[in-house]
PDB file of C-alpha atoms in Angstrom:
ATOM      1  CA  MET A1155     132.576-149.827-105.237  1.00 28.00           C
ATOM      2  CA  THR A1156     135.517-147.523-105.295  1.00 35.00           C
ATOM      3  CA  ARG A1157     135.334-143.764-104.856  1.00 43.00           C
ATOM      4  CA  ASP A1158     136.790-143.409-108.270  1.00 51.00           C
ATOM      5  CA  ASP A1159     133.714-145.193-109.818  1.00 53.00           C
ATOM      6  CA  GLN A1160     131.368-143.055-107.925  1.00 58.00           C
ATOM      7  CA  ILE A1161     132.329-139.909-110.225  1.00 80.00           C
ATOM      8  CA  GLY A1162     129.154-139.192-112.468  1.00 95.00           C
ATOM      9  CA  PRO A1163     129.546-138.767-116.037  1.00 98.00           C
ATOM     10  CA  VAL A1164     127.952-135.372-116.365  1.00 98.00           C
ATOM     11  CA  THR A1165     127.627-131.983-114.067  1.00 98.00           C
ATOM     12  CA  VAL A1166     124.870-129.727-114.920  1.00 98.00           C
ATOM     13  CA  THR A1167     124.765-126.031-113.576  1.00 97.00           C
ATOM     14  CA  ARG A1168     121.275-124.624-114.429  1.00 97.00           C
ATOM     15  CA  GLY A1169     120.635-121.071-115.516  1.00 97.00           C
ATOM     16  CA  ASP A1170     117.759-119.078-116.718  1.00 96.00           C
ATOM     17  CA  SER A1171     119.570-117.695-120.087  1.00 98.00           C
ATOM     18  CA  PRO A1172     118.677-119.213-123.556  1.00 98.00           C
ATOM     19  CA  VAL A1173     122.256-120.201-123.909  1.00 98.00           C
ATOM     20  CA  VAL A1174     123.481-123.866-122.921  1.00 98.00           C
ATOM     21  CA  LEU A1175     127.308-124.162-122.885  1.00 98.00           C
ATOM     22  CA  GLY A1176     128.433-127.732-123.900  1.00 98.00           C
ATOM     23  CA  LEU A1177     131.708-128.815-122.445  1.00 98.00           C
ATOM     24  CA  PRO A1178     132.444-132.396-124.038  1.00 98.00           C
ATOM     25  CA  HIS A1179     136.044-132.659-123.781  1.00 98.00           C
ATOM     26  CA  SER A1180     137.358-130.821-120.790  1.00 97.00           C
ATOM     27  CA  GLY A1181     136.870-133.667-118.494  1.00 98.00           C
ATOM     28  CA  THR A1182     139.912-135.716-117.308  1.00 98.00           C
ATOM     29  CA  HIS A1183     138.197-138.450-115.316  1.00 98.00           C
ATOM     30  CA  VAL A1184     139.318-142.019-116.550  1.00 98.00           C
ATOM     31  CA  PRO A1185     137.865-144.877-114.606  1.00 97.00           C
ATOM     32  CA  ALA A1186     140.514-147.120-112.963  1.00 97.00           C
ATOM     33  CA  GLY A1187     139.531-150.141-115.097  1.00 97.00           C
ATOM     34  CA  ILE A1188     139.926-147.992-118.327  1.00 98.00           C
ATOM     35  CA  ARG A1189     143.133-146.240-117.112  1.00 98.00           C
ATOM     36  CA  ALA A1190     144.922-149.534-116.740  1.00 98.00           C
ATOM     37  CA  LYS A1191     144.330-150.241-120.439  1.00 98.00           C
ATOM     38  CA  LEU A1192     146.064-146.924-121.529  1.00 98.00           C
ATOM     39  CA  ASN A1193     149.637-146.959-122.632  1.00 98.00           C
ATOM     40  CA  GLY A1194     152.058-144.434-121.490  1.00 98.00           C
ATOM     41  CA  ARG A1195     151.066-142.152-124.405  1.00 97.00           C
ATOM     42  CA  GLY A1196     147.435-142.418-123.678  1.00 98.00           C
ATOM     43  CA  LEU A1197     147.789-141.833-120.008  1.00 98.00           C
ATOM     44  CA  VAL A1198     149.241-138.178-120.864  1.00 97.00           C
ATOM     45  CA  LEU A1199     145.508-137.210-122.050  1.00 98.00           C
ATOM     46  CA  SER A1200     147.133-134.847-124.407  1.00 96.00           C
ATOM     47  CA  ASP A1201     143.836-134.410-126.251  1.00 98.00           C
ATOM     48  CA  THR A1202     141.874-132.765-123.543  1.00 98.00           C
ATOM     49  CA  ASP A1203     140.255-129.359-124.066  1.00 98.00           C
ATOM     50  CA  TRP A1204     142.488-128.116-121.430  1.00 98.00           C
ATOM     51  CA  HIS A1205     141.069-125.360-118.984  1.00 98.00           C
ATOM     52  CA  VAL A1206     138.082-124.674-121.531  1.00 98.00           C
ATOM     53  CA  ASP A1207     135.723-124.924-118.512  1.00 98.00           C
ATOM     54  CA  ARG A1208     137.753-122.447-116.511  1.00 98.00           C
ATOM     55  CA  LEU A1209     137.971-120.174-119.512  1.00 98.00           C
ATOM     56  CA  TYR A1210     134.424-119.795-119.795  1.00 98.00           C
ATOM     57  CA  ASP A1211     133.540-119.783-116.066  1.00 98.00           C
ATOM     58  CA  GLY A1212     131.303-116.820-115.207  1.00 97.00           C
ATOM     59  CA  LEU A1213     131.483-115.071-118.414  1.00 98.00           C
ATOM     60  CA  LEU A1214     127.472-115.129-118.793  1.00 98.00           C
ATOM     61  CA  PRO A1215     125.538-115.053-115.787  1.00 95.00           C
ATOM     62  CA  GLY A1216     122.366-117.298-116.165  1.00 96.00           C
ATOM     63  CA  ALA A1217     124.153-119.503-118.613  1.00 98.00           C
ATOM     64  CA  THR A1218     123.352-123.393-118.376  1.00 98.00           C
ATOM     65  CA  THR A1219     126.586-125.388-118.340  1.00 98.00           C
ATOM     66  CA  VAL A1220     126.501-129.083-119.456  1.00 98.00           C
ATOM     67  CA  ALA A1221     130.075-130.699-118.769  1.00 98.00           C
ATOM     68  CA  ALA A1222     131.100-134.129-119.520  1.00 98.00           C
ATOM     69  CA  THR A1223     133.441-135.331-116.532  1.00 98.00           C
ATOM     70  CA  PHE A1224     135.149-138.311-118.320  1.00 98.00           C
ATOM     71  CA  HIS A1225     137.870-137.675-120.932  1.00 98.00           C
ATOM     72  CA  ARG A1226     137.412-138.440-124.535  1.00 98.00           C
ATOM     73  CA  TYR A1227     139.545-141.399-124.423  1.00 98.00           C
ATOM     74  CA  VAL A1228     136.955-143.187-122.318  1.00 98.00           C
ATOM     75  CA  ILE A1229     134.472-142.130-125.212  1.00 98.00           C
ATOM     76  CA  ASP A1230     134.074-139.028-127.239  1.00 98.00           C
ATOM     77  CA  ALA A1231     130.837-137.253-126.277  1.00 98.00           C
ATOM     78  CA  ASN A1232     131.158-135.254-129.651  1.00 97.00           C
ATOM     79  CA  ARG A1233     131.007-138.275-131.855  1.00 97.00           C
ATOM     80  CA  PRO A1234     128.058-140.043-133.326  1.00 96.00           C
ATOM     81  CA  PRO A1235     126.673-142.887-131.120  1.00 96.00           C
ATOM     82  CA  ASP A1236     126.951-145.195-134.043  1.00 95.00           C
ATOM     83  CA  GLY A1237     130.623-144.425-134.558  1.00 92.00           C
ATOM     84  CA  ALA A1238     130.318-142.840-138.122  1.00 90.00           C
ATOM     85  CA  SER A1239     133.000-140.525-139.186  1.00 86.00           C
ATOM     86  CA  LEU A1240     132.379-136.697-138.857  1.00 87.00           C
ATOM     87  CA  TYR A1241     134.967-135.985-141.741  1.00 84.00           C
ATOM     88  CA  PRO A1242     134.840-139.039-144.270  1.00 86.00           C
ATOM     89  CA  GLY A1243     138.285-139.145-145.978  1.00 85.00           C
ATOM     90  CA  GLN A1244     140.182-137.145-143.521  1.00 88.00           C
ATOM     91  CA  ASN A1245     142.268-138.106-140.496  1.00 89.00           C
ATOM     92  CA  THR A1246     139.985-138.001-137.358  1.00 89.00           C
ATOM     93  CA  THR A1247     139.445-140.031-134.159  1.00 93.00           C
ATOM     94  CA  GLY A1248     136.299-142.145-133.501  1.00 92.00           C
ATOM     95  CA  LEU A1249     133.719-142.736-130.687  1.00 97.00           C
ATOM     96  CA  VAL A1250     136.480-144.451-128.542  1.00 97.00           C
ATOM     97  CA  PRO A1251     139.619-143.055-130.155  1.00 96.00           C
ATOM     98  CA  LEU A1252     142.174-145.717-131.019  1.00 96.00           C
ATOM     99  CA  THR A1253     144.871-143.178-131.439  1.00 97.00           C
ATOM    100  CA  ASP A1254     145.692-139.686-130.287  1.00 97.00           C
ATOM    101  CA  PHE A1255     145.515-136.467-132.481  1.00 97.00           C
ATOM    102  CA  ASP A1256     149.062-137.498-133.709  1.00 96.00           C
ATOM    103  CA  GLY A1257     147.741-140.918-134.989  1.00 97.00           C
ATOM    104  CA  GLN A1258     149.842-142.737-132.405  1.00 97.00           C
ATOM    105  CA  ASN A1259     148.326-145.791-130.429  1.00 97.00           C
ATOM    106  CA  ILE A1260     147.164-144.754-127.011  1.00 98.00           C
ATOM    107  CA  TRP A1261     146.145-148.310-125.717  1.00 98.00           C
ATOM    108  CA  LEU A1262     147.740-151.422-124.199  1.00 98.00           C
ATOM    109  CA  ASP A1263     144.345-153.201-124.579  1.00 96.00           C
ATOM    110  CA  ALA A1264     141.981-151.592-127.214  1.00 95.00           C
ATOM    111  CA  PRO A1265     138.131-151.867-126.464  1.00 97.00           C
ATOM    112  CA  ASP A1266     136.159-154.188-128.476  1.00 97.00           C
ATOM    113  CA  ALA A1267     132.663-153.436-129.725  1.00 96.00           C
ATOM    114  CA  ALA A1268     130.938-154.788-126.531  1.00 98.00           C
ATOM    115  CA  GLU A1269     133.124-152.631-124.379  1.00 98.00           C
ATOM    116  CA  ILE A1270     132.504-149.693-126.524  1.00 98.00           C
ATOM    117  CA  GLU A1271     128.745-150.227-126.115  1.00 98.00           C
ATOM    118  CA  ARG A1272     129.137-150.322-122.504  1.00 98.00           C
ATOM    119  CA  ARG A1273     130.724-147.256-122.496  1.00 98.00           C
ATOM    120  CA  ARG A1274     128.095-145.390-124.639  1.00 98.00           C
ATOM    121  CA  LEU A1275     125.411-146.437-122.305  1.00 98.00           C
ATOM    122  CA  ALA A1276     127.512-145.506-119.060  1.00 98.00           C
ATOM    123  CA  PHE A1277     128.999-142.135-120.378  1.00 98.00           C
ATOM    124  CA  HIS A1278     127.916-141.112-123.946  1.00 98.00           C
ATOM    125  CA  ALA A1279     124.041-141.461-123.324  1.00 98.00           C
ATOM    126  CA  PRO A1280     123.905-139.789-119.946  1.00 98.00           C
ATOM    127  CA  TYR A1281     125.775-136.660-121.268  1.00 98.00           C
ATOM    128  CA  HIS A1282     123.429-136.239-124.214  1.00 98.00           C
ATOM    129  CA  ALA A1283     120.219-136.889-122.245  1.00 98.00           C
ATOM    130  CA  ALA A1284     121.159-134.138-119.878  1.00 98.00           C
ATOM    131  CA  LEU A1285     121.948-131.954-122.865  1.00 98.00           C
ATOM    132  CA  GLU A1286     118.748-132.504-124.575  1.00 98.00           C
ATOM    133  CA  ALA A1287     116.977-131.901-121.356  1.00 98.00           C
ATOM    134  CA  GLU A1288     118.558-128.566-120.780  1.00 98.00           C
ATOM    135  CA  LEU A1289     117.966-127.416-124.098  1.00 98.00           C
ATOM    136  CA  ARG A1290     114.300-128.445-123.938  1.00 98.00           C
ATOM    137  CA  ARG A1291     113.979-126.708-120.616  1.00 98.00           C
ATOM    138  CA  VAL A1292     115.522-123.267-121.751  1.00 98.00           C
ATOM    139  CA  HIS A1293     113.650-123.579-125.120  1.00 98.00           C
ATOM    140  CA  ALA A1294     110.249-123.755-122.981  1.00 98.00           C
ATOM    141  CA  ILE A1295     111.422-120.604-121.030  1.00 97.00           C
ATOM    142  CA  HIS A1296     112.382-118.408-124.154  1.00 98.00           C
ATOM    143  CA  GLY A1297     111.027-119.949-127.114  1.00 97.00           C
ATOM    144  CA  PHE A1298     114.336-120.750-128.553  1.00 98.00           C
ATOM    145  CA  ALA A1299     117.724-122.232-127.233  1.00 98.00           C
ATOM    146  CA  VAL A1300     121.342-121.820-128.332  1.00 98.00           C
ATOM    147  CA  LEU A1301     123.898-124.525-127.753  1.00 98.00           C
ATOM    148  CA  TYR A1302     127.231-122.842-127.810  1.00 98.00           C
ATOM    149  CA  ASP A1303     129.702-125.921-127.787  1.00 98.00           C
ATOM    150  CA  CYS A1304     133.104-125.018-126.096  1.00 98.00           C
ATOM    151  CA  HIS A1305     136.241-126.558-127.396  1.00 98.00           C
ATOM    152  CA  SER A1306     140.096-126.090-127.985  1.00 98.00           C
ATOM    153  CA  ILE A1307     142.699-127.895-129.666  1.00 98.00           C
ATOM    154  CA  ARG A1308     146.425-127.425-130.464  1.00 98.00           C
ATOM    155  CA  SER A1309     147.350-125.067-133.104  1.00 97.00           C
ATOM    156  CA  ASN A1310     149.618-127.494-135.027  1.00 97.00           C
ATOM    157  CA  ILE A1311     148.555-131.028-135.790  1.00 97.00           C
ATOM    158  CA  PRO A1312     149.807-132.335-138.970  1.00 95.00           C
ATOM    159  CA  PHE A1313     147.850-135.548-138.648  1.00 95.00           C
ATOM    160  CA  LEU A1314     144.604-133.652-138.684  1.00 95.00           C
ATOM    161  CA  PHE A1315     145.209-130.450-140.683  1.00 95.00           C
ATOM    162  CA  ASP A1316     148.021-128.584-142.622  1.00 95.00           C
ATOM    163  CA  GLY A1317     149.535-125.395-141.032  1.00 96.00           C
ATOM    164  CA  THR A1318     148.608-123.553-137.992  1.00 97.00           C
ATOM    165  CA  LEU A1319     144.905-123.238-137.064  1.00 97.00           C
ATOM    166  CA  PRO A1320     143.319-119.973-136.516  1.00 98.00           C
ATOM    167  CA  ASP A1321     142.377-118.665-133.215  1.00 98.00           C
ATOM    168  CA  PHE A1322     138.629-118.770-133.575  1.00 98.00           C
ATOM    169  CA  ASN A1323     137.422-121.704-135.393  1.00 98.00           C
ATOM    170  CA  ILE A1324     133.513-121.197-135.750  1.00 98.00           C
ATOM    171  CA  GLY A1325     131.494-124.219-136.804  1.00 98.00           C
ATOM    172  CA  THR A1326     127.861-124.012-138.022  1.00 98.00           C
ATOM    173  CA  VAL A1327     127.758-126.856-140.304  1.00 98.00           C
ATOM    174  CA  GLU A1328     127.885-124.769-143.535  1.00 97.00           C
ATOM    175  CA  GLY A1329     125.159-122.496-141.866  1.00 97.00           C
ATOM    176  CA  THR A1330     122.626-125.160-141.275  1.00 98.00           C
ATOM    177  CA  SER A1331     122.915-125.710-137.488  1.00 98.00           C
ATOM    178  CA  CYS A1332     121.832-122.196-136.442  1.00 98.00           C
ATOM    179  CA  ALA A1333     120.142-118.871-137.937  1.00 98.00           C
ATOM    180  CA  PRO A1334     122.461-117.156-140.252  1.00 97.00           C
ATOM    181  CA  GLY A1335     122.292-114.163-137.973  1.00 98.00           C
ATOM    182  CA  LEU A1336     123.757-116.129-135.086  1.00 98.00           C
ATOM    183  CA  GLY A1337     126.805-117.216-137.143  1.00 98.00           C
ATOM    184  CA  GLU A1338     127.349-113.678-138.730  1.00 98.00           C
ATOM    185  CA  ALA A1339     127.290-112.183-135.243  1.00 98.00           C
ATOM    186  CA  VAL A1340     129.641-114.489-133.714  1.00 98.00           C
ATOM    187  CA  ALA A1341     132.095-114.144-136.577  1.00 98.00           C
ATOM    188  CA  GLY A1342     131.716-110.619-136.689  1.00 98.00           C
ATOM    189  CA  ILE A1343     132.862-110.252-132.942  1.00 98.00           C
ATOM    190  CA  CYS A1344     135.720-112.526-133.510  1.00 98.00           C
ATOM    191  CA  ARG A1345     136.975-110.673-136.569  1.00 98.00           C
ATOM    192  CA  ALA A1346     136.880-107.448-134.848  1.00 98.00           C
ATOM    193  CA  ALA A1347     139.011-108.675-131.973  1.00 98.00           C
ATOM    194  CA  ALA A1348     142.372-107.330-132.538  1.00 97.00           C
ATOM    195  CA  GLY A1349     145.424-109.656-132.907  1.00 97.00           C
ATOM    196  CA  TYR A1350     143.257-112.881-133.352  1.00 98.00           C
ATOM    197  CA  SER A1351     142.625-114.764-136.552  1.00 98.00           C
ATOM    198  CA  THR A1352     139.103-116.378-137.431  1.00 98.00           C
ATOM    199  CA  VAL A1353     137.693-118.804-139.698  1.00 98.00           C
ATOM    200  CA  VAL A1354     134.231-119.887-140.375  1.00 98.00           C
ATOM    201  CA  ASN A1355     133.425-123.763-141.229  1.00 97.00           C
ATOM    202  CA  GLY A1356     137.066-124.320-141.892  1.00 96.00           C
ATOM    203  CA  ARG A1357     138.767-127.774-140.779  1.00 93.00           C
ATOM    204  CA  PHE A1358     136.179-127.865-137.948  1.00 94.00           C
ATOM    205  CA  LYS A1359     132.685-127.347-139.119  1.00 96.00           C
ATOM    206  CA  GLY A1360     130.932-128.534-135.946  1.00 96.00           C
ATOM    207  CA  GLY A1361     130.970-132.053-134.487  1.00 95.00           C
ATOM    208  CA  TRP A1362     128.174-134.446-133.816  1.00 97.00           C
ATOM    209  CA  THR A1363     126.642-132.358-131.141  1.00 98.00           C
ATOM    210  CA  THR A1364     126.204-129.574-133.300  1.00 98.00           C
ATOM    211  CA  ARG A1365     125.032-131.301-136.185  1.00 97.00           C
ATOM    212  CA  HIS A1366     122.419-133.096-133.964  1.00 98.00           C
ATOM    213  CA  TYR A1367     120.995-130.580-132.001  1.00 98.00           C
ATOM    214  CA  GLY A1368     121.007-127.656-134.505  1.00 98.00           C
ATOM    215  CA  ARG A1369     117.408-127.545-135.642  1.00 98.00           C
ATOM    216  CA  PRO A1370     116.911-123.571-136.364  1.00 98.00           C
ATOM    217  CA  ALA A1371     113.678-124.008-137.989  1.00 97.00           C
ATOM    218  CA  GLU A1372     112.491-125.246-134.541  1.00 98.00           C
ATOM    219  CA  GLY A1373     114.264-122.579-132.436  1.00 98.00           C
ATOM    220  CA  TYR A1374     117.106-124.837-131.509  1.00 98.00           C
ATOM    221  CA  HIS A1375     120.511-123.308-132.621  1.00 98.00           C
ATOM    222  CA  ALA A1376     123.827-124.713-132.253  1.00 98.00           C
ATOM    223  CA  ILE A1377     127.438-123.272-132.889  1.00 98.00           C
ATOM    224  CA  GLN A1378     130.699-124.753-131.951  1.00 98.00           C
ATOM    225  CA  MET A1379     133.609-122.765-131.058  1.00 98.00           C
ATOM    226  CA  GLU A1380     136.978-124.348-131.466  1.00 98.00           C
ATOM    227  CA  LEU A1381     139.741-122.169-129.888  1.00 98.00           C
ATOM    228  CA  ALA A1382     143.338-122.561-130.671  1.00 98.00           C
ATOM    229  CA  GLN A1383     145.010-123.567-127.299  1.00 98.00           C
ATOM    230  CA  ALA A1384     147.799-120.904-128.064  1.00 98.00           C
ATOM    231  CA  THR A1385     145.162-118.348-127.140  1.00 98.00           C
ATOM    232  CA  HIS A1386     144.973-119.423-123.464  1.00 98.00           C
ATOM    233  CA  LEU A1387     147.647-121.839-122.520  1.00 98.00           C
ATOM    234  CA  GLU A1388     151.222-121.013-121.521  1.00 98.00           C
ATOM    235  CA  THR A1389     152.380-123.553-123.947  1.00 97.00           C
ATOM    236  CA  GLU A1390     150.664-126.373-125.968  1.00 97.00           C
ATOM    237  CA  LEU A1391     152.775-128.885-124.107  1.00 95.00           C
ATOM    238  CA  PRO A1392     152.619-130.819-120.955  1.00 96.00           C
ATOM    239  CA  PRO A1393     151.660-129.697-118.337  1.00 96.00           C
ATOM    240  CA  TYR A1394     149.452-127.566-120.282  1.00 97.00           C
ATOM    241  CA  ALA A1395     149.285-124.723-117.900  1.00 98.00           C
ATOM    242  CA  TYR A1396     146.442-122.122-118.071  1.00 98.00           C
ATOM    243  CA  SER A1397     147.838-118.557-118.829  1.00 98.00           C
ATOM    244  CA  LEU A1398     146.236-115.943-116.758  1.00 98.00           C
ATOM    245  CA  THR A1399     147.681-113.408-119.128  1.00 98.00           C
ATOM    246  CA  LYS A1400     146.339-114.733-122.220  1.00 98.00           C
ATOM    247  CA  ALA A1401     143.057-115.528-120.889  1.00 98.00           C
ATOM    248  CA  ALA A1402     142.679-111.909-119.437  1.00 98.00           C
ATOM    249  CA  ARG A1403     143.028-110.794-123.087  1.00 98.00           C
ATOM    250  CA  LEU A1404     140.638-113.461-124.446  1.00 98.00           C
ATOM    251  CA  ARG A1405     137.858-113.772-121.817  1.00 98.00           C
ATOM    252  CA  PRO A1406     136.293-110.295-122.668  1.00 98.00           C
ATOM    253  CA  VAL A1407     135.958-111.459-126.545  1.00 98.00           C
ATOM    254  CA  LEU A1408     134.304-114.621-125.279  1.00 98.00           C
ATOM    255  CA  SER A1409     131.998-112.676-122.918  1.00 98.00           C
ATOM    256  CA  SER A1410     130.993-110.377-125.643  1.00 98.00           C
ATOM    257  CA  ILE A1411     130.292-113.479-127.809  1.00 98.00           C
ATOM    258  CA  LEU A1412     128.107-115.015-125.285  1.00 98.00           C
ATOM    259  CA  GLU A1413     126.246-111.784-124.409  1.00 98.00           C
ATOM    260  CA  THR A1414     125.351-111.145-128.074  1.00 98.00           C
ATOM    261  CA  VAL A1415     124.216-115.030-128.160  1.00 98.00           C
ATOM    262  CA  ALA A1416     122.196-114.622-125.178  1.00 98.00           C
ATOM    263  CA  SER A1417     120.455-111.359-126.339  1.00 97.00           C
ATOM    264  CA  GLY A1418     118.664-112.944-129.073  1.00 96.00           C
ATOM    265  CA  SER A1419     119.475-109.585-131.249  1.00 95.00           C
ATOM    266  CA  TRP A1420     120.521-111.761-134.014  1.00 97.00           C
ATOM    267  CA  ARG A1421     117.040-113.296-134.505  1.00 92.00           C
ATOM    268  CA  LEU A1422     115.739-110.035-135.749  1.00 77.00           C
TER     269      LEU A1422
END
């Protein structure tokens, strides 16, 4: 077995806060056998949630982090395990994407159903087992748990949406994945942040993770934050460099969001 094959599918950092940060798309690891099947376009890994792990690092002491190490081209940890579309009738990418976000083929040798199932068991299932375990653990401590699902995406992707994406894209699955006060509190902070634009349940209403774990009646709340990458990258082009200047402006807003989420004040 090569060193490459020994990289685990998920990294967990445990904390004592009620907040669990999900990072399904910041990983860039592609096992060698899968990498060999990607074409030149796929090898760019353009649809990564670039530097989201760095952006949130240290913002909420005590937060638990569950991060997928594998790239979404291996398998998408934010898609239903049965491969059902999250957005029927709209362009999107599947459990194992066959195209990138621009609708262009990324494979020399696309995976068949058997290969997709192997990847689901090896990557998707362990990630969600870890996420489920951490949510249950913090729920047992606090009586509630919040999954804050961390994402980012390019601001302009005509294949997926028209125009330019707002900076903060908050998804609560039309208000069903969390208590109303939580969505309102997060949206309020975003709207008050000078120089940023915000939408709630716009193009991105919440992926499978938000939909699956958000059970507010049981004390499990889930909210997705899809950031436009223009908020924290130098440019939305290779090499997708992290902007220290932009991040320094954005991180205090994200910190305020996470502190409010962790406080539980929105439950009153």
